[in-house]
mmCIF file of C-alpha atoms and ligand atoms in Angstrom:
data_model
loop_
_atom_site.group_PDB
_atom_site.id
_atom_site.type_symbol
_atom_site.label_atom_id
_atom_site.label_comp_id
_atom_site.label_asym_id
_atom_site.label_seq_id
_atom_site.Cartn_x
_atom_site.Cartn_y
_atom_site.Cartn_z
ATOM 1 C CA UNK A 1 105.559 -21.998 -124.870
ATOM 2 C CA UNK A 2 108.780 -23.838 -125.439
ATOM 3 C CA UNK A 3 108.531 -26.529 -122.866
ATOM 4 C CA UNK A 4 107.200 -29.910 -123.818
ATOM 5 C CA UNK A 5 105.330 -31.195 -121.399
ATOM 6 C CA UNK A 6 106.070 -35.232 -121.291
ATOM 7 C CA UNK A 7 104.935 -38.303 -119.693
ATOM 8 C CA UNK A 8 104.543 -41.926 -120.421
ATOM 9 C CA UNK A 9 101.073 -43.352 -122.667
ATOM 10 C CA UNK A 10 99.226 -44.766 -119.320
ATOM 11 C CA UNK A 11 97.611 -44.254 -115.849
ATOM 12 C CA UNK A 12 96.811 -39.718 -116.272
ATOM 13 C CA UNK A 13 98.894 -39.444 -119.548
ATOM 14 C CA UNK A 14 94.870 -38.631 -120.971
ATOM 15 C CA UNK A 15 94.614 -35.880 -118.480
ATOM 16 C CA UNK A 16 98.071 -34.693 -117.809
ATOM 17 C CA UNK A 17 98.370 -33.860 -121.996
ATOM 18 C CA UNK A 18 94.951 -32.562 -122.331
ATOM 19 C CA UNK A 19 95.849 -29.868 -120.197
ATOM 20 C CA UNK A 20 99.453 -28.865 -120.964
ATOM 21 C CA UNK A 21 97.921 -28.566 -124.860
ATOM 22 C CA UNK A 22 95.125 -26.423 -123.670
ATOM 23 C CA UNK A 23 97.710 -24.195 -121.608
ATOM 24 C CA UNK A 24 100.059 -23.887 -124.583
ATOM 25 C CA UNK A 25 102.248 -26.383 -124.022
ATOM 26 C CA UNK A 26 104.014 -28.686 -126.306
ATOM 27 C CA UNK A 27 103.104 -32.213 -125.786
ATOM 28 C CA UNK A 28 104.602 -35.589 -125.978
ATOM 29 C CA UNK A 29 103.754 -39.115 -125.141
ATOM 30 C CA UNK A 30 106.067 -42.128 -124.624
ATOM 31 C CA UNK A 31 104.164 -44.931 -125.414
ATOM 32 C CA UNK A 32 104.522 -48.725 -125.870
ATOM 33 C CA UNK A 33 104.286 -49.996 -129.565
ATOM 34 C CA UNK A 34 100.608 -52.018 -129.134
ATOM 35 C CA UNK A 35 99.278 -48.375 -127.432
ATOM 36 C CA UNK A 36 100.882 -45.497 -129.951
ATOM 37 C CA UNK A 37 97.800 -45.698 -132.030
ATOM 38 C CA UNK A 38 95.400 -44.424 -129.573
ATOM 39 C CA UNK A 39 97.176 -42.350 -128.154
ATOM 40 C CA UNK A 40 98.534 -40.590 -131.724
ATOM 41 C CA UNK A 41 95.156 -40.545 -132.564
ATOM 42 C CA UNK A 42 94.344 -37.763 -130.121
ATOM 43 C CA UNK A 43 94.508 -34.325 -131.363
ATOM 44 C CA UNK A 44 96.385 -32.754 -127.724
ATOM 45 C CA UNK A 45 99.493 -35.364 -128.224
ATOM 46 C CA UNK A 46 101.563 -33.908 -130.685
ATOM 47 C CA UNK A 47 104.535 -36.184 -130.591
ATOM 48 C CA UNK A 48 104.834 -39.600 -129.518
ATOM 49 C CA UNK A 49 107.762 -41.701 -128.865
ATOM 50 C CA UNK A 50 107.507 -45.015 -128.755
ATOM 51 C CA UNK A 51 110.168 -46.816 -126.178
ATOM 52 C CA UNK A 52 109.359 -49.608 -123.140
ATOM 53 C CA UNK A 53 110.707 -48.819 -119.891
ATOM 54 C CA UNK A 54 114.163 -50.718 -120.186
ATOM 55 C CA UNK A 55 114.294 -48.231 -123.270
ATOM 56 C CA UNK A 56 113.985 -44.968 -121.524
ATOM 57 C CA UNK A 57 117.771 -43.700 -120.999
ATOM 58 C CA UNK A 58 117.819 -43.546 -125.080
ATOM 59 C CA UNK A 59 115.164 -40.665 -125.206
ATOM 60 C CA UNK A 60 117.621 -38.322 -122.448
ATOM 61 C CA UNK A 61 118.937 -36.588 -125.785
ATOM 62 C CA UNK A 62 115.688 -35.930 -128.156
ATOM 63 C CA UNK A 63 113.708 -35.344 -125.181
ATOM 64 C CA UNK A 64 116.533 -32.268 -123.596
ATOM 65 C CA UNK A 65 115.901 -31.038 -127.595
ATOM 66 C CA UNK A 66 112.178 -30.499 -127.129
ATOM 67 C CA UNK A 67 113.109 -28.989 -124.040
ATOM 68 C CA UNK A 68 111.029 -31.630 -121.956
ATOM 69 C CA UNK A 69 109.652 -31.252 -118.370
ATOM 70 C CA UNK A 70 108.593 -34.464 -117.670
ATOM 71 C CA UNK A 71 105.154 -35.475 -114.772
ATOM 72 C CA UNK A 72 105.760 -39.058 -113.653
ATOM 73 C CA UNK A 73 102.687 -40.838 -112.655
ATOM 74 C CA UNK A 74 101.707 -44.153 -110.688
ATOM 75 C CA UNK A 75 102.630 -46.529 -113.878
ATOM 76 C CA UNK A 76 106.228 -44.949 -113.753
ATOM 77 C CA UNK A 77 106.409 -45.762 -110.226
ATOM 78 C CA UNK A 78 105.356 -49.205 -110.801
ATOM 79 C CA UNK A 79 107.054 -50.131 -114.060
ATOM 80 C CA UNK A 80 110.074 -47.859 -113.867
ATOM 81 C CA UNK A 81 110.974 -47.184 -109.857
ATOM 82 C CA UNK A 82 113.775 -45.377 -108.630
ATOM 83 C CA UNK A 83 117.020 -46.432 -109.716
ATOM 84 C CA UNK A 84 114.926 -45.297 -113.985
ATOM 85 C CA UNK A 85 114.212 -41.885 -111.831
ATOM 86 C CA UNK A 86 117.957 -41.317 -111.294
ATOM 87 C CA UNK A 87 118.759 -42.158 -114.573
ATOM 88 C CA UNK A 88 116.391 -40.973 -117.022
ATOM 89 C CA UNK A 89 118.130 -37.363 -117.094
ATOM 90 C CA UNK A 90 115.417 -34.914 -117.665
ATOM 91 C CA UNK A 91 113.693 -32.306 -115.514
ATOM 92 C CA UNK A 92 111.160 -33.910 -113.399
ATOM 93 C CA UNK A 93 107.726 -31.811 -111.878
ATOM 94 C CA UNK A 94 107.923 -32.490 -108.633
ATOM 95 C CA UNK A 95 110.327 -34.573 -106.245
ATOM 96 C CA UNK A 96 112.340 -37.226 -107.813
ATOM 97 C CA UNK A 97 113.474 -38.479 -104.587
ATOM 98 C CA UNK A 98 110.083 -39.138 -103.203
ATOM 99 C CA UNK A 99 109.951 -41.884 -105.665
ATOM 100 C CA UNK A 100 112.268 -44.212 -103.496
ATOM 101 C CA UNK A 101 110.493 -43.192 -100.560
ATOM 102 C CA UNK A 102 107.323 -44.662 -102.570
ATOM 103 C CA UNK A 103 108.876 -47.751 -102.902
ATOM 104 C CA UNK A 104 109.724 -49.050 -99.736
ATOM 105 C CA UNK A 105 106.238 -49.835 -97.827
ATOM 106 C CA UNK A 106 108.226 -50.092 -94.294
ATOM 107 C CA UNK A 107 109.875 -46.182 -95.220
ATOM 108 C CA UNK A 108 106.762 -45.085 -96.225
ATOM 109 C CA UNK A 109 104.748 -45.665 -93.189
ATOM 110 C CA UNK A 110 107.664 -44.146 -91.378
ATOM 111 C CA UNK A 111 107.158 -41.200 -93.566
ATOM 112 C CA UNK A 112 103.743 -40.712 -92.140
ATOM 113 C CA UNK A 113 104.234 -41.479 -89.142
ATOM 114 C CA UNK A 114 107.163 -38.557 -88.686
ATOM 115 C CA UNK A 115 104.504 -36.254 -90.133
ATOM 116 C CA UNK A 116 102.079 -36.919 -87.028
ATOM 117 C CA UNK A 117 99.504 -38.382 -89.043
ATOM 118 C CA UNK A 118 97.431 -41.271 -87.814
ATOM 119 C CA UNK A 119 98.325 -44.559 -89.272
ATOM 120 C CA UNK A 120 97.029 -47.837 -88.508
ATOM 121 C CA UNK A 121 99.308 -50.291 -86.223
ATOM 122 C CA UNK A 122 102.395 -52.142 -87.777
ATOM 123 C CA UNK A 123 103.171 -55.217 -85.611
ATOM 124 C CA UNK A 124 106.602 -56.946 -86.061
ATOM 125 C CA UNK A 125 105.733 -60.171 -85.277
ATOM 126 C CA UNK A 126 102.522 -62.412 -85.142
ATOM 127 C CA UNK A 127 102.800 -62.337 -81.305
ATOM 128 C CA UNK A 128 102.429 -58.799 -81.238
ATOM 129 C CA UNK A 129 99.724 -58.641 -83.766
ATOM 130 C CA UNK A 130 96.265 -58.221 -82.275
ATOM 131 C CA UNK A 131 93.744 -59.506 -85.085
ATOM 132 C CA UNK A 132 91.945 -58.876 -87.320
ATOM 133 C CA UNK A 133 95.517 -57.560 -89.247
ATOM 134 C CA UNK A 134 96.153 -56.973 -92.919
ATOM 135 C CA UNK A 135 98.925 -58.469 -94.260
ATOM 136 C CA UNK A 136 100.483 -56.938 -97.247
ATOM 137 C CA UNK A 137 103.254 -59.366 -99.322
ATOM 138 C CA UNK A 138 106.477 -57.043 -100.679
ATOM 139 C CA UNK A 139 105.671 -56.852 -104.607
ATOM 140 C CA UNK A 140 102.127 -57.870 -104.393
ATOM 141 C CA UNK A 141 100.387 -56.118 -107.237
ATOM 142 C CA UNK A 142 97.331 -53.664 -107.077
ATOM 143 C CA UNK A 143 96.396 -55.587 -103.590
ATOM 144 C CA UNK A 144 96.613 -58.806 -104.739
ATOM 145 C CA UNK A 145 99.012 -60.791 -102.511
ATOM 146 C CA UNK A 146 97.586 -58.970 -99.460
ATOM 147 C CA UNK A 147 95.619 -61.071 -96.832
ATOM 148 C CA UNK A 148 92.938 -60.351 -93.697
ATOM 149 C CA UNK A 149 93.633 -62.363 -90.834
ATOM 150 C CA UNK A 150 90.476 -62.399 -88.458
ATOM 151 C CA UNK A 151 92.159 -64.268 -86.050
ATOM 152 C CA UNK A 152 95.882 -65.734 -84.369
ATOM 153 C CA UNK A 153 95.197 -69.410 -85.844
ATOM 154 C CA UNK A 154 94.683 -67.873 -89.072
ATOM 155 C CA UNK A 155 97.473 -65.507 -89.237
ATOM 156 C CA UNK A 156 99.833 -68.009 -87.666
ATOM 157 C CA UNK A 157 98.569 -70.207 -90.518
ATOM 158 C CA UNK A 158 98.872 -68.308 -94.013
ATOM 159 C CA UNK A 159 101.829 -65.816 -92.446
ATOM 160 C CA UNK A 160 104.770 -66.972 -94.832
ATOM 161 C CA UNK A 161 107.956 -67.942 -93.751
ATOM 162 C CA UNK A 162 110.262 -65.618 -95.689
ATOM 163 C CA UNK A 163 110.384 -61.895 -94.598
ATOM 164 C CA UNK A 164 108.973 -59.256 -97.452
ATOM 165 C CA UNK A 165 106.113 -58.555 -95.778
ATOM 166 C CA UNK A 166 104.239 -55.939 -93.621
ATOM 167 C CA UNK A 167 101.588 -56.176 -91.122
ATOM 168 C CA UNK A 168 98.647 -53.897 -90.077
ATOM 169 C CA UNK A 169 95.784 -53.423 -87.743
ATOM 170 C CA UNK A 170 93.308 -54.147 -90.194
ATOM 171 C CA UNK A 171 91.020 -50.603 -90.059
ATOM 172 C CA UNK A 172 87.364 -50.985 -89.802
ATOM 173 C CA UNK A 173 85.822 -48.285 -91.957
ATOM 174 C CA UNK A 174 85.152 -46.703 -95.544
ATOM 175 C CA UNK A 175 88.490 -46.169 -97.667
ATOM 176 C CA UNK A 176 89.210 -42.605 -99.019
ATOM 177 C CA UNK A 177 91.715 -41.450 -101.131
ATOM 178 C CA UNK A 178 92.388 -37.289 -100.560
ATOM 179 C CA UNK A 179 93.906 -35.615 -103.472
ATOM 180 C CA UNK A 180 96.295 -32.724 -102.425
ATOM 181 C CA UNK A 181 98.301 -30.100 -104.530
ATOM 182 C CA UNK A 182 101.336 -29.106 -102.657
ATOM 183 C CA UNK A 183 102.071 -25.689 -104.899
ATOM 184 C CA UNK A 184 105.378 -23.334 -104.587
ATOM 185 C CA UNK A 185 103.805 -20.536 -106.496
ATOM 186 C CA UNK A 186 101.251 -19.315 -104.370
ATOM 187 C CA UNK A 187 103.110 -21.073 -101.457
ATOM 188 C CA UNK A 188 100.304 -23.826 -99.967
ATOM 189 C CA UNK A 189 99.212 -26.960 -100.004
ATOM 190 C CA UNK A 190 95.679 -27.565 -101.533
ATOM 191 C CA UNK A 191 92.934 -29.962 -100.468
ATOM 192 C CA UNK A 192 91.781 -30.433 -104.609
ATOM 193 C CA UNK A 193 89.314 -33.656 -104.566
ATOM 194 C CA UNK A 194 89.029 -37.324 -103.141
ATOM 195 C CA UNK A 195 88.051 -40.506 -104.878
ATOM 196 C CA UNK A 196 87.068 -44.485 -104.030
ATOM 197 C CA UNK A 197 88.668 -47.152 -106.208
ATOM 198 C CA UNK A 198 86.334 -49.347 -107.541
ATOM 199 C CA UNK A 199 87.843 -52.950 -106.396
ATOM 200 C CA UNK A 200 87.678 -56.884 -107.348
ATOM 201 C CA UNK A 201 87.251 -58.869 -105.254
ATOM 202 C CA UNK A 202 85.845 -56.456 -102.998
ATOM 203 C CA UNK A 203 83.257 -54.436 -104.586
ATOM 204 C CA UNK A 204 82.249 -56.797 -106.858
ATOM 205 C CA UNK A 205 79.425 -59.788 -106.742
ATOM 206 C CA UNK A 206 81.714 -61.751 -104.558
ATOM 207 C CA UNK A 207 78.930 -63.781 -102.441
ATOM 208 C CA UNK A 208 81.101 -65.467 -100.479
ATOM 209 C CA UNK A 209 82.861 -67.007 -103.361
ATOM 210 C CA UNK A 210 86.421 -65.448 -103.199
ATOM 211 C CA UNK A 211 88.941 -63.568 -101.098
ATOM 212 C CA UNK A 212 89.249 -60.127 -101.104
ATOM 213 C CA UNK A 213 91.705 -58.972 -103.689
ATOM 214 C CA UNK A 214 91.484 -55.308 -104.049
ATOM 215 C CA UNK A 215 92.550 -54.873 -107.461
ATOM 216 C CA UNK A 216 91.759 -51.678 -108.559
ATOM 217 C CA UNK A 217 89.375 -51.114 -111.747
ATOM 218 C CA UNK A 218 88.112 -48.167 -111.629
ATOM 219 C CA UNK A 219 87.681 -45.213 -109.789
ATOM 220 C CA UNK A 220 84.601 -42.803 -108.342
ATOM 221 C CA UNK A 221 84.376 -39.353 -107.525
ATOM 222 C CA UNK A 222 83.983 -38.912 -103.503
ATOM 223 C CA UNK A 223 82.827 -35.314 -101.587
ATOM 224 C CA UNK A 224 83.415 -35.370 -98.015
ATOM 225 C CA UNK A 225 81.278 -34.856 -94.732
ATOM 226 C CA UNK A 226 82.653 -30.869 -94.728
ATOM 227 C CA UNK A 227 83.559 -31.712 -91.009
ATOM 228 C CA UNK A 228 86.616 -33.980 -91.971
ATOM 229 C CA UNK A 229 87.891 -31.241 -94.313
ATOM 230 C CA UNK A 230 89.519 -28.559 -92.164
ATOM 231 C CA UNK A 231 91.781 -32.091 -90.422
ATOM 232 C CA UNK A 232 92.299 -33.986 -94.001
ATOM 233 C CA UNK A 233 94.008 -30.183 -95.243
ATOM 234 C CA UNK A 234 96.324 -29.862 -91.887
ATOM 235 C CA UNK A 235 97.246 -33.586 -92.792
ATOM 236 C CA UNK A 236 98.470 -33.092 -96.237
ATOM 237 C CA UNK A 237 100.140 -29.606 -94.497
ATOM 238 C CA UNK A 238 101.991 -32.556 -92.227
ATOM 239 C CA UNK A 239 102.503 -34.665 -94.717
ATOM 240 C CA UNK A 240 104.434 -31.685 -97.150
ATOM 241 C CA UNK A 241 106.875 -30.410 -93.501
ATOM 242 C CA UNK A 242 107.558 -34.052 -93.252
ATOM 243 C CA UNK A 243 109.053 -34.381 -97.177
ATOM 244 C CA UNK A 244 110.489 -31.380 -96.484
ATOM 245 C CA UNK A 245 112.711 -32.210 -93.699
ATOM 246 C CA UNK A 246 113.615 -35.856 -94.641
ATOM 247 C CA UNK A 247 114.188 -34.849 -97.787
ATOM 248 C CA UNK A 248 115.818 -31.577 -97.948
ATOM 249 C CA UNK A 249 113.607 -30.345 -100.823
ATOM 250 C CA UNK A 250 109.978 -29.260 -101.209
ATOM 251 C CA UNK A 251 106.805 -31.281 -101.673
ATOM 252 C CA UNK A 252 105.722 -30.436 -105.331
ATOM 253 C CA UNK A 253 102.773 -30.790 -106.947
ATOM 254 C CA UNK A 254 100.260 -33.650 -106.770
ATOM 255 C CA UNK A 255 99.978 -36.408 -103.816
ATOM 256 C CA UNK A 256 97.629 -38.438 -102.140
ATOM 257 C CA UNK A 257 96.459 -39.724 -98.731
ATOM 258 C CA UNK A 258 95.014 -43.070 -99.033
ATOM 259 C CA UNK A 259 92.738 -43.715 -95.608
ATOM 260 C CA UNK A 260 90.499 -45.305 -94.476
ATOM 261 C CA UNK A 261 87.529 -43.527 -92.011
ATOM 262 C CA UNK A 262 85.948 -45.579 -89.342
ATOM 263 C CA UNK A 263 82.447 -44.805 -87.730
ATOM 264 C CA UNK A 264 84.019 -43.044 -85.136
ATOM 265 C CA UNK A 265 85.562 -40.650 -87.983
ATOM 266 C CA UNK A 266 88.870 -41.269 -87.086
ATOM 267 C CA UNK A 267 91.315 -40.850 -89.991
ATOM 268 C CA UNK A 268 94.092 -44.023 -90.191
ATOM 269 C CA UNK A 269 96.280 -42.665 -93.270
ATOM 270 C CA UNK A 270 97.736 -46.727 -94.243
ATOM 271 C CA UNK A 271 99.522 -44.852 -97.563
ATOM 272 C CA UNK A 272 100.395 -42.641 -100.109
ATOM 273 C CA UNK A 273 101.341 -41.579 -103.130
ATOM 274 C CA UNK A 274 103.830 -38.576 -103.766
ATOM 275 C CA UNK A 275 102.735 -38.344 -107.255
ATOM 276 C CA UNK A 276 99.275 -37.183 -109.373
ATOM 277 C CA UNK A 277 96.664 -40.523 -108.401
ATOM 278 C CA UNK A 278 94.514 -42.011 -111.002
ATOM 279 C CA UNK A 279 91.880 -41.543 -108.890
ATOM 280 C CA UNK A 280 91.869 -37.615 -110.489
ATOM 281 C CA UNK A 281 90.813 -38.829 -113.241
ATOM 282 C CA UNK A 282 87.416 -38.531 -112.511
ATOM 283 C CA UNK A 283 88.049 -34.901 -112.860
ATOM 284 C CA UNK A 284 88.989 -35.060 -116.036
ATOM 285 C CA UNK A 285 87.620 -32.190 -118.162
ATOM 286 C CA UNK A 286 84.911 -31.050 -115.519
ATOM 287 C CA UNK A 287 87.090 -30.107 -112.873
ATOM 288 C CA UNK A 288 86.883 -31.083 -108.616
ATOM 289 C CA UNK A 289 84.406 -29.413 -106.989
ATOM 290 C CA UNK A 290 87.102 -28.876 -104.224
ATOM 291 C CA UNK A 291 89.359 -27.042 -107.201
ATOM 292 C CA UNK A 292 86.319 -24.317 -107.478
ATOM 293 C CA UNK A 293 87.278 -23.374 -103.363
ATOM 294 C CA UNK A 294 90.725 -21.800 -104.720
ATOM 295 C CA UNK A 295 90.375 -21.045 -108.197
ATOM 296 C CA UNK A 296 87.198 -19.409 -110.118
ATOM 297 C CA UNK A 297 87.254 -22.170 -112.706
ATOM 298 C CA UNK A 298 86.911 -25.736 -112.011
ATOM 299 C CA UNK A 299 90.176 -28.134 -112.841
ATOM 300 C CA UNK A 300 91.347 -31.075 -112.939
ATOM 301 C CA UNK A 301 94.525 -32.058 -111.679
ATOM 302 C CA UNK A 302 96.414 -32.151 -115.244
ATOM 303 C CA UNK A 303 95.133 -28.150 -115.686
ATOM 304 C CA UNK A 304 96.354 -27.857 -111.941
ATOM 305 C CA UNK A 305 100.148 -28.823 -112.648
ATOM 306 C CA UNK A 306 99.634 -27.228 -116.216
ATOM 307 C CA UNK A 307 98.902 -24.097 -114.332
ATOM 308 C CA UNK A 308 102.045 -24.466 -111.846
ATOM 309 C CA UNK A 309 104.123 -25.067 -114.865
ATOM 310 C CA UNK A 310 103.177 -21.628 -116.760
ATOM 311 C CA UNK A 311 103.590 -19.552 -113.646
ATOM 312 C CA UNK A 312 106.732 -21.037 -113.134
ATOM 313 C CA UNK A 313 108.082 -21.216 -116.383
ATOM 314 C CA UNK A 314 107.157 -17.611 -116.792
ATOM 315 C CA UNK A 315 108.296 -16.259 -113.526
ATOM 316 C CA UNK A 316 111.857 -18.280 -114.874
ATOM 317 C CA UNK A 317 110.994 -20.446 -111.420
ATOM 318 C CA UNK A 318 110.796 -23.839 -113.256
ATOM 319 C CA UNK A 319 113.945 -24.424 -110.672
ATOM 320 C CA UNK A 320 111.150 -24.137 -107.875
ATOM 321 C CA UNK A 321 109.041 -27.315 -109.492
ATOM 322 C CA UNK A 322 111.524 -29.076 -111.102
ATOM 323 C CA UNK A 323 113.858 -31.699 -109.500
HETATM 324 P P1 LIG B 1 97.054 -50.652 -101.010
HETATM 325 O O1 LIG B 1 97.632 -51.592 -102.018
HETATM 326 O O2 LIG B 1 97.971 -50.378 -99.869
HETATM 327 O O3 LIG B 1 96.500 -49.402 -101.646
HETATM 328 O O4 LIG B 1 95.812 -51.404 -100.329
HETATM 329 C C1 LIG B 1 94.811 -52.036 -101.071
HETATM 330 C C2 LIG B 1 93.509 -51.959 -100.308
HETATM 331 O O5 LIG B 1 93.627 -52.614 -99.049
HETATM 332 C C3 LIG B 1 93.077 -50.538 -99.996
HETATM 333 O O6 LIG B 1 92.259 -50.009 -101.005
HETATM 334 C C4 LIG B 1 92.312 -50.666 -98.715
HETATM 335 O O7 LIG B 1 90.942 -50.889 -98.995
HETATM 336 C C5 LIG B 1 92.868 -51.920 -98.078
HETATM 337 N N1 LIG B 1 93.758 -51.643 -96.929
HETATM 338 C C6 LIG B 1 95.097 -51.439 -96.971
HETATM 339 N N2 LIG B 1 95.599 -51.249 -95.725
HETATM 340 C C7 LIG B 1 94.541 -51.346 -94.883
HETATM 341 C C8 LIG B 1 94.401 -51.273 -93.444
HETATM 342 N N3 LIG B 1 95.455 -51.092 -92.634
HETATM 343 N N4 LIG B 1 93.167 -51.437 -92.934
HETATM 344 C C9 LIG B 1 92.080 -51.668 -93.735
HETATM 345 N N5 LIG B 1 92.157 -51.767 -95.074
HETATM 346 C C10 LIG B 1 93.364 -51.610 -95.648
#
């Protein structure tokens, strides 16, 4: 096929290019000097380009020549953000707009919360806050920067002074992270697998010794009491209307719900990601059990977009994926 699919040497680059190759794509990788070795040393990359993210804007022209769709992913989000999305001029799968959304932890929540799906409380103020409240610092990395007040004196105490922050009821329960694929071609949203993250200081040894930091690690493959599933699909349903109408275009492709379930198996949605998770990764190769439900194969979620891809590009639909 003449379409190279592209995408930057980190987070699901592995599984992402893996699958375009196997669907008869062309492949490329942009990757940062120290990582173009490994990632040239796999057979499924066929080109790499080696450019940081300040660097990007210089690849517009070589990239249109390969005729490049390109999947961003969380590290683009993180490293690159919205004002690289608007500039770095190539066909993107999926919503490039959703990106900014992504960005802004107050817009986000508001996101959910116009799709009618639970969220956990945001108090303005310490005076409204009823403890025990999370407390997440604007910028903080991979959870670390966030804090869990158990009570007033304590909040009052480490709150800081300078806005750039947001607070939560802090949910008691087991965190969950649903994997959805929201797909034009056969016109649905699917429910396509669900993972933990595998956090310091929080999963680890901690005995006491530290403060939770959540900074993710790893990741683990999660199935789901089959009771929750029917009410986790109608919330990614919710959550694709609600792109829809705020932003004028079409949820595309890979998102996630990040939640966390209490005993009472209520479902507080605190995230999300409009954009393929690295949690899929535990897919990789062997597919999501929850991919067999629509599809006689198992997949992953870089054969799932590979898949979207080839229908569209040979229906000539790509305009239907591609923002
Ligand atoms: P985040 O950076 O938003 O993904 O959050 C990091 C971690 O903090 C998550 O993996 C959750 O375990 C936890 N967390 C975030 N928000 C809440 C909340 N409102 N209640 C309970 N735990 C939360």
């Amino acid at each position: 096929m003449n379409l190279t699919v592209t995408t930057l040497a980190s987070h699901t680059a592995l599984q992402i290019l893996r699958a375009a190759k196997k669907h008869g794509f062309k492949t490329a990788a942009i990757t940062e000097p120290h990582r173009e070795k490994f990632y040239k040393g796999l057979g499924f990359i066929e080109k790499t380009y080696v450019a940081g993210p300040d660097e990007l804007d210089m690849l517009v022209e070589p990239l249109k020549a390969e005729n490049a769709v390109f999947i961003p992913h969380g590290s683009f989000v993180e490293y690159c953000g919205p004002e690289r999305a608007a500039s770095f001029n190539i066909p993107f799968f999926g919503s490039r707009q959703l990106i900014g959304v992504e960005a802004v932890q107050l817009e986000k929540m508001a996101l959910l919360e116009s799709a009618g799906i639970p969220t956990p409380k945001t108090y303005k103020t310490a005076g409204e806050a009823e403890p025990p409240v999370i407390v997440k610092l604007a910028g903080a990395k991979g959870g670390r920067g966030y804090f869990v007040a158990k009570d007033r004196r304590t909040l009052l105490e480490r709150l800081p002074s300078s806005a750039g922050y947001i607070m939560q009821e802090y949910v008691v329960g087991v965190p969950v992270y649903v994997h959805y694929f929201a797909s034009p071609m056969f016109n649905r949203v699917e429910l396509f697998g669900a993972d933990i993250r595998y956090e310091a200081n929080v999963d680890g040894r901690v005995l006491g010794l530290q403060e939770p930091t959540f900074v993710v690690v790893g990741n683990r493959p999660l199935v789901l009491r089959e009771s929750l599933l029917p009410r986790l699909l109608e919330y990614g349903e919710r959550f694709a209307s609600a792109v829809e109408k705020r932003l004028g275009e079409r949820m595309v492709g890979p998102f996630c719900l990040e939640a966390i379930i209490t005993d009472r198996l209520e479902v507080k949605v605190f995230e999300f990601s409009g954009r393929i998770v690295a949690g899929t990764n535990v897919y990789m190769g062997v597919g999501s059990p929850y991919s067999t439900l629509y599809f006689d194969n198992p997949m992953d979620m870089g054969e799932r977009i590979a898949l979207e891809l080839k229908i569209a590009h040979e229906q000539n639909l790509l305009d239907m994926v591609t923002s």
